[in-house]
């Protein structure tokens, strides 16, 4: 029986233009009415949750943010796995030596800092609370860093991620865009990933991976999908690593098709009371 649902937001539940399918909202409400937990797990920092559709915000009191580096529970943000400023300075210097045209930005949950040469990526970056500074200042201004964002005009996300991983810093490296796009490569603490967050929440709730299903659509969702007993990719897999998981056209359609996983046990319990 499904006792926990972990669901990515952008591209999985929230489609381009902020569109959310009624069938997704309706089925998630039905499942949570049986007592199942619903946790959103997103690459967004906590400051970027305010524009979520109201119907989505009302579904869950818990959102894992910044790919597991932080979380929001009942409106309160906790930073769980910050990045060390010296590590960011050393890493950015090493990556810039390997890829000279790379530029960086830093997520602080409550603010966004970026180098003068950093090109905006509308899918993840916002400007109202952003400020420009050199990486040396971005990493030593007293604000807690949850993510380092790296962009290169010459390399797409997949190739830049490979360059970053080859440095051997032991940090978590991923991306939320399509691999062929120029969106930012995201660098986080080695203690931050969607998979680690899911495992922690399951342990807190005394649940096993086989009690949970996860829905995602991009590379940063893979650790989450690997952490549960049932994993579903929404839409066409964007890269081979996602092709090993089951796929569906929407969260709602999968839940409706697999209602025996959550509806039947609940119905039986009601009939015996």
PDB file of N, CA, C and O in Angstrom, residues 119-164:
ATOM      1  N   UNK A 119      24.896  34.371 -17.094  1.00  0.00           N
ATOM      2  CA  UNK A 119      23.715  34.564 -17.947  1.00  0.00           C
ATOM      3  C   UNK A 119      22.493  33.984 -17.257  1.00  0.00           C
ATOM      4  O   UNK A 119      22.528  32.868 -16.737  1.00  0.00           O
ATOM      5  N   UNK A 120      21.417  34.725 -17.263  1.00  0.00           N
ATOM      6  CA  UNK A 120      20.205  34.281 -16.572  1.00  0.00           C
ATOM      7  C   UNK A 120      19.616  33.037 -17.214  1.00  0.00           C
ATOM      8  O   UNK A 120      19.658  32.864 -18.429  1.00  0.00           O
ATOM      9  N   UNK A 121      19.053  32.195 -16.377  1.00  0.00           N
ATOM     10  CA  UNK A 121      18.332  31.003 -16.823  1.00  0.00           C
ATOM     11  C   UNK A 121      16.924  31.108 -16.228  1.00  0.00           C
ATOM     12  O   UNK A 121      16.708  30.826 -15.059  1.00  0.00           O
ATOM     13  N   UNK A 122      15.942  31.564 -17.024  1.00  0.00           N
ATOM     14  CA  UNK A 122      14.633  31.907 -16.463  1.00  0.00           C
ATOM     15  C   UNK A 122      13.949  30.773 -15.708  1.00  0.00           C
ATOM     16  O   UNK A 122      13.112  31.023 -14.841  1.00  0.00           O
ATOM     17  N   UNK A 123      14.280  29.534 -16.023  1.00  0.00           N
ATOM     18  CA  UNK A 123      13.601  28.417 -15.355  1.00  0.00           C
ATOM     19  C   UNK A 123      13.937  28.334 -13.876  1.00  0.00           C
ATOM     20  O   UNK A 123      13.170  27.782 -13.097  1.00  0.00           O
ATOM     21  N   UNK A 124      15.084  28.864 -13.459  1.00  0.00           N
ATOM     22  CA  UNK A 124      15.482  28.711 -12.060  1.00  0.00           C
ATOM     23  C   UNK A 124      15.879  30.009 -11.380  1.00  0.00           C
ATOM     24  O   UNK A 124      15.837  30.102 -10.161  1.00  0.00           O
ATOM     25  N   UNK A 125      16.260  31.008 -12.139  1.00  0.00           N
ATOM     26  CA  UNK A 125      16.792  32.228 -11.540  1.00  0.00           C
ATOM     27  C   UNK A 125      15.731  33.314 -11.480  1.00  0.00           C
ATOM     28  O   UNK A 125      14.920  33.455 -12.392  1.00  0.00           O
ATOM     29  N   UNK A 126      15.757  34.100 -10.417  1.00  0.00           N
ATOM     30  CA  UNK A 126      14.859  35.238 -10.296  1.00  0.00           C
ATOM     31  C   UNK A 126      15.679  36.464  -9.948  1.00  0.00           C
ATOM     32  O   UNK A 126      16.782  36.360  -9.414  1.00  0.00           O
ATOM     33  N   UNK A 127      15.162  37.645 -10.232  1.00  0.00           N
ATOM     34  CA  UNK A 127      15.969  38.837 -10.100  1.00  0.00           C
ATOM     35  C   UNK A 127      15.577  39.811  -9.014  1.00  0.00           C
ATOM     36  O   UNK A 127      16.363  40.678  -8.651  1.00  0.00           O
ATOM     37  N   UNK A 128      14.360  39.710  -8.478  1.00  0.00           N
ATOM     38  CA  UNK A 128      13.918  40.713  -7.509  1.00  0.00           C
ATOM     39  C   UNK A 128      14.798  40.746  -6.271  1.00  0.00           C
ATOM     40  O   UNK A 128      14.990  41.798  -5.661  1.00  0.00           O
ATOM     41  N   UNK A 129      15.341  39.607  -5.894  1.00  0.00           N
ATOM     42  CA  UNK A 129      16.166  39.538  -4.691  1.00  0.00           C
ATOM     43  C   UNK A 129      17.612  39.191  -5.042  1.00  0.00           C
ATOM     44  O   UNK A 129      18.363  38.680  -4.227  1.00  0.00           O
ATOM     45  N   UNK A 130      18.008  39.474  -6.278  1.00  0.00           N
ATOM     46  CA  UNK A 130      19.350  39.136  -6.719  1.00  0.00           C
ATOM     47  C   UNK A 130      20.313  40.302  -6.611  1.00  0.00           C
ATOM     48  O   UNK A 130      19.912  41.465  -6.623  1.00  0.00           O
ATOM     49  N   UNK A 131      21.602  40.002  -6.502  1.00  0.00           N
ATOM     50  CA  UNK A 131      22.627  41.031  -6.490  1.00  0.00           C
ATOM     51  C   UNK A 131      23.869  40.487  -7.173  1.00  0.00           C
ATOM     52  O   UNK A 131      24.108  39.279  -7.203  1.00  0.00           O
ATOM     53  N   UNK A 132      24.677  41.394  -7.716  1.00  0.00           N
ATOM     54  CA  UNK A 132      25.858  41.021  -8.483  1.00  0.00           C
ATOM     55  C   UNK A 132      27.130  41.256  -7.674  1.00  0.00           C
ATOM     56  O   UNK A 132      27.270  42.294  -7.019  1.00  0.00           O
ATOM     57  N   UNK A 133      28.032  40.285  -7.696  1.00  0.00           N
ATOM     58  CA  UNK A 133      29.311  40.417  -6.993  1.00  0.00           C
ATOM     59  C   UNK A 133      30.262  39.349  -7.518  1.00  0.00           C
ATOM     60  O   UNK A 133      29.847  38.378  -8.150  1.00  0.00           O
ATOM     61  N   UNK A 134      31.540  39.527  -7.256  1.00  0.00           N
ATOM     62  CA  UNK A 134      32.525  38.501  -7.588  1.00  0.00           C
ATOM     63  C   UNK A 134      32.318  37.289  -6.683  1.00  0.00           C
ATOM     64  O   UNK A 134      31.787  37.398  -5.580  1.00  0.00           O
ATOM     65  N   UNK A 135      32.773  36.124  -7.151  1.00  0.00           N
ATOM     66  CA  UNK A 135      32.558  34.886  -6.392  1.00  0.00           C
ATOM     67  C   UNK A 135      33.210  34.976  -5.003  1.00  0.00           C
ATOM     68  O   UNK A 135      32.706  34.403  -4.035  1.00  0.00           O
ATOM     69  N   UNK A 136      34.299  35.723  -4.880  1.00  0.00           N
ATOM     70  CA  UNK A 136      34.945  35.859  -3.575  1.00  0.00           C
ATOM     71  C   UNK A 136      34.017  36.528  -2.564  1.00  0.00           C
ATOM     72  O   UNK A 136      33.995  36.160  -1.381  1.00  0.00           O
ATOM     73  N   UNK A 137      33.229  37.504  -3.017  1.00  0.00           N
ATOM     74  CA  UNK A 137      32.280  38.170  -2.118  1.00  0.00           C
ATOM     75  C   UNK A 137      31.038  37.312  -1.909  1.00  0.00           C
ATOM     76  O   UNK A 137      30.489  37.258  -0.800  1.00  0.00           O
ATOM     77  N   UNK A 138      30.584  36.650  -2.952  1.00  0.00           N
ATOM     78  CA  UNK A 138      29.385  35.809  -2.843  1.00  0.00           C
ATOM     79  C   UNK A 138      29.573  34.683  -1.824  1.00  0.00           C
ATOM     80  O   UNK A 138      28.598  34.177  -1.273  1.00  0.00           O
ATOM     81  N   UNK A 139      30.819  34.296  -1.586  1.00  0.00           N
ATOM     82  CA  UNK A 139      31.084  33.182  -0.675  1.00  0.00           C
ATOM     83  C   UNK A 139      31.582  33.624   0.696  1.00  0.00           C
ATOM     84  O   UNK A 139      31.912  32.782   1.528  1.00  0.00           O
ATOM     85  N   UNK A 140      31.624  34.924   0.939  1.00  0.00           N
ATOM     86  CA  UNK A 140      32.153  35.391   2.225  1.00  0.00           C
ATOM     87  C   UNK A 140      31.349  36.555   2.799  1.00  0.00           C
ATOM     88  O   UNK A 140      31.880  37.368   3.545  1.00  0.00           O
ATOM     89  N   UNK A 141      30.066  36.631   2.461  1.00  0.00           N
ATOM     90  CA  UNK A 141      29.247  37.747   2.922  1.00  0.00           C
ATOM     91  C   UNK A 141      28.381  37.401   4.127  1.00  0.00           C
ATOM     92  O   UNK A 141      27.516  38.174   4.525  1.00  0.00           O
ATOM     93  N   UNK A 142      28.577  36.218   4.696  1.00  0.00           N
ATOM     94  CA  UNK A 142      27.826  35.830   5.884  1.00  0.00           C
ATOM     95  C   UNK A 142      26.533  35.095   5.606  1.00  0.00           C
ATOM     96  O   UNK A 142      25.920  34.553   6.528  1.00  0.00           O
ATOM     97  N   UNK A 143      26.086  35.063   4.344  1.00  0.00           N
ATOM     98  CA  UNK A 143      24.872  34.332   4.007  1.00  0.00           C
ATOM     99  C   UNK A 143      25.191  32.853   3.794  1.00  0.00           C
ATOM    100  O   UNK A 143      26.253  32.506   3.266  1.00  0.00           O
ATOM    101  N   UNK A 144      24.288  31.990   4.197  1.00  0.00           N
ATOM    102  CA  UNK A 144      24.491  30.543   4.061  1.00  0.00           C
ATOM    103  C   UNK A 144      24.180  30.108   2.635  1.00  0.00           C
ATOM    104  O   UNK A 144      23.084  30.349   2.124  1.00  0.00           O
ATOM    105  N   UNK A 145      25.121  29.430   2.003  1.00  0.00           N
ATOM    106  CA  UNK A 145      24.977  28.998   0.608  1.00  0.00           C
ATOM    107  C   UNK A 145      24.357  27.604   0.576  1.00  0.00           C
ATOM    108  O   UNK A 145      24.822  26.692   1.259  1.00  0.00           O
ATOM    109  N   UNK A 146      23.324  27.438  -0.225  1.00  0.00           N
ATOM    110  CA  UNK A 146      22.746  26.103  -0.408  1.00  0.00           C
ATOM    111  C   UNK A 146      23.087  25.495  -1.770  1.00  0.00           C
ATOM    112  O   UNK A 146      23.142  24.275  -1.893  1.00  0.00           O
ATOM    113  N   UNK A 147      23.321  26.356  -2.774  1.00  0.00           N
ATOM    114  CA  UNK A 147      23.690  25.839  -4.093  1.00  0.00           C
ATOM    115  C   UNK A 147      24.651  26.798  -4.786  1.00  0.00           C
ATOM    116  O   UNK A 147      24.528  28.009  -4.654  1.00  0.00           O
ATOM    117  N   UNK A 148      25.585  26.223  -5.528  1.00  0.00           N
ATOM    118  CA  UNK A 148      26.403  26.977  -6.469  1.00  0.00           C
ATOM    119  C   UNK A 148      25.905  26.618  -7.863  1.00  0.00           C
ATOM    120  O   UNK A 148      25.787  25.433  -8.199  1.00  0.00           O
ATOM    121  N   UNK A 149      25.592  27.617  -8.672  1.00  0.00           N
ATOM    122  CA  UNK A 149      25.119  27.400 -10.031  1.00  0.00           C
ATOM    123  C   UNK A 149      26.229  27.759 -11.004  1.00  0.00           C
ATOM    124  O   UNK A 149      26.883  28.800 -10.860  1.00  0.00           O
ATOM    125  N   UNK A 150      26.441  26.903 -11.999  1.00  0.00           N
ATOM    126  CA  UNK A 150      27.529  27.075 -12.960  1.00  0.00           C
ATOM    127  C   UNK A 150      26.951  27.065 -14.374  1.00  0.00           C
ATOM    128  O   UNK A 150      26.200  26.141 -14.729  1.00  0.00           O
ATOM    129  N   UNK A 151      27.315  28.072 -15.166  1.00  0.00           N
ATOM    130  CA  UNK A 151      26.863  28.115 -16.552  1.00  0.00           C
ATOM    131  C   UNK A 151      28.031  28.430 -17.477  1.00  0.00           C
ATOM    132  O   UNK A 151      28.906  29.226 -17.144  1.00  0.00           O
ATOM    133  N   UNK A 152      27.986  27.811 -18.638  1.00  0.00           N
ATOM    134  CA  UNK A 152      29.015  28.024 -19.654  1.00  0.00           C
ATOM    135  C   UNK A 152      28.347  28.253 -20.997  1.00  0.00           C
ATOM    136  O   UNK A 152      27.432  27.516 -21.379  1.00  0.00           O
ATOM    137  N   UNK A 153      28.824  29.274 -21.716  1.00  0.00           N
ATOM    138  CA  UNK A 153      28.271  29.516 -23.037  1.00  0.00           C
ATOM    139  C   UNK A 153      28.729  28.508 -24.062  1.00  0.00           C
ATOM    140  O   UNK A 153      28.148  28.392 -25.139  1.00  0.00           O
ATOM    141  N   UNK A 154      29.770  27.738 -23.735  1.00  0.00           N
ATOM    142  CA  UNK A 154      30.345  26.788 -24.695  1.00  0.00           C
ATOM    143  C   UNK A 154      29.897  25.354 -24.462  1.00  0.00           C
ATOM    144  O   UNK A 154      29.912  24.543 -25.389  1.00  0.00           O
ATOM    145  N   UNK A 155      29.500  25.007 -23.227  1.00  0.00           N
ATOM    146  CA  UNK A 155      29.161  23.627 -22.900  1.00  0.00           C
ATOM    147  C   UNK A 155      27.713  23.529 -22.428  1.00  0.00           C
ATOM    148  O   UNK A 155      27.248  24.378 -21.663  1.00  0.00           O
ATOM    149  N   UNK A 156      27.025  22.461 -22.860  1.00  0.00           N
ATOM    150  CA  UNK A 156      25.675  22.253 -22.355  1.00  0.00           C
ATOM    151  C   UNK A 156      25.747  21.646 -20.949  1.00  0.00           C
ATOM    152  O   UNK A 156      26.830  21.385 -20.426  1.00  0.00           O
ATOM    153  N   UNK A 157      24.590  21.441 -20.352  1.00  0.00           N
ATOM    154  CA  UNK A 157      24.548  20.996 -18.953  1.00  0.00           C
ATOM    155  C   UNK A 157      25.241  19.648 -18.760  1.00  0.00           C
ATOM    156  O   UNK A 157      25.977  19.457 -17.779  1.00  0.00           O
ATOM    157  N   UNK A 158      25.008  18.703 -19.657  1.00  0.00           N
ATOM    158  CA  UNK A 158      25.622  17.381 -19.502  1.00  0.00           C
ATOM    159  C   UNK A 158      27.144  17.477 -19.533  1.00  0.00           C
ATOM    160  O   UNK A 158      27.834  16.905 -18.683  1.00  0.00           O
ATOM    161  N   UNK A 159      27.688  18.203 -20.510  1.00  0.00           N
ATOM    162  CA  UNK A 159      29.143  18.289 -20.654  1.00  0.00           C
ATOM    163  C   UNK A 159      29.776  19.083 -19.512  1.00  0.00           C
ATOM    164  O   UNK A 159      30.839  18.722 -19.005  1.00  0.00           O
ATOM    165  N   UNK A 160      29.099  20.143 -19.075  1.00  0.00           N
ATOM    166  CA  UNK A 160      29.638  20.921 -17.964  1.00  0.00           C
ATOM    167  C   UNK A 160      29.604  20.109 -16.672  1.00  0.00           C
ATOM    168  O   UNK A 160      30.531  20.181 -15.856  1.00  0.00           O
ATOM    169  N   UNK A 161      28.554  19.312 -16.480  1.00  0.00           N
ATOM    170  CA  UNK A 161      28.476  18.458 -15.292  1.00  0.00           C
ATOM    171  C   UNK A 161      29.614  17.443 -15.278  1.00  0.00           C
ATOM    172  O   UNK A 161      30.198  17.165 -14.219  1.00  0.00           O
ATOM    173  N   UNK A 162      29.956  16.906 -16.438  1.00  0.00           N
ATOM    174  CA  UNK A 162      31.070  15.954 -16.510  1.00  0.00           C
ATOM    175  C   UNK A 162      32.386  16.632 -16.136  1.00  0.00           C
ATOM    176  O   UNK A 162      33.223  16.047 -15.429  1.00  0.00           O
ATOM    177  N   UNK A 163      32.591  17.850 -16.617  1.00  0.00           N
ATOM    178  CA  UNK A 163      33.803  18.590 -16.262  1.00  0.00           C
ATOM    179  C   UNK A 163      33.850  18.836 -14.754  1.00  0.00           C
ATOM    180  O   UNK A 163      34.902  18.708 -14.119  1.00  0.00           O
ATOM    181  N   UNK A 164      32.703  19.180 -14.183  1.00  0.00           N
ATOM    182  CA  UNK A 164      32.638  19.454 -12.745  1.00  0.00           C
ATOM    183  C   UNK A 164      32.899  18.197 -11.926  1.00  0.00           C
ATOM    184  O   UNK A 164      33.628  18.221 -10.925  1.00  0.00           O
TER     185      UNK A 164
END
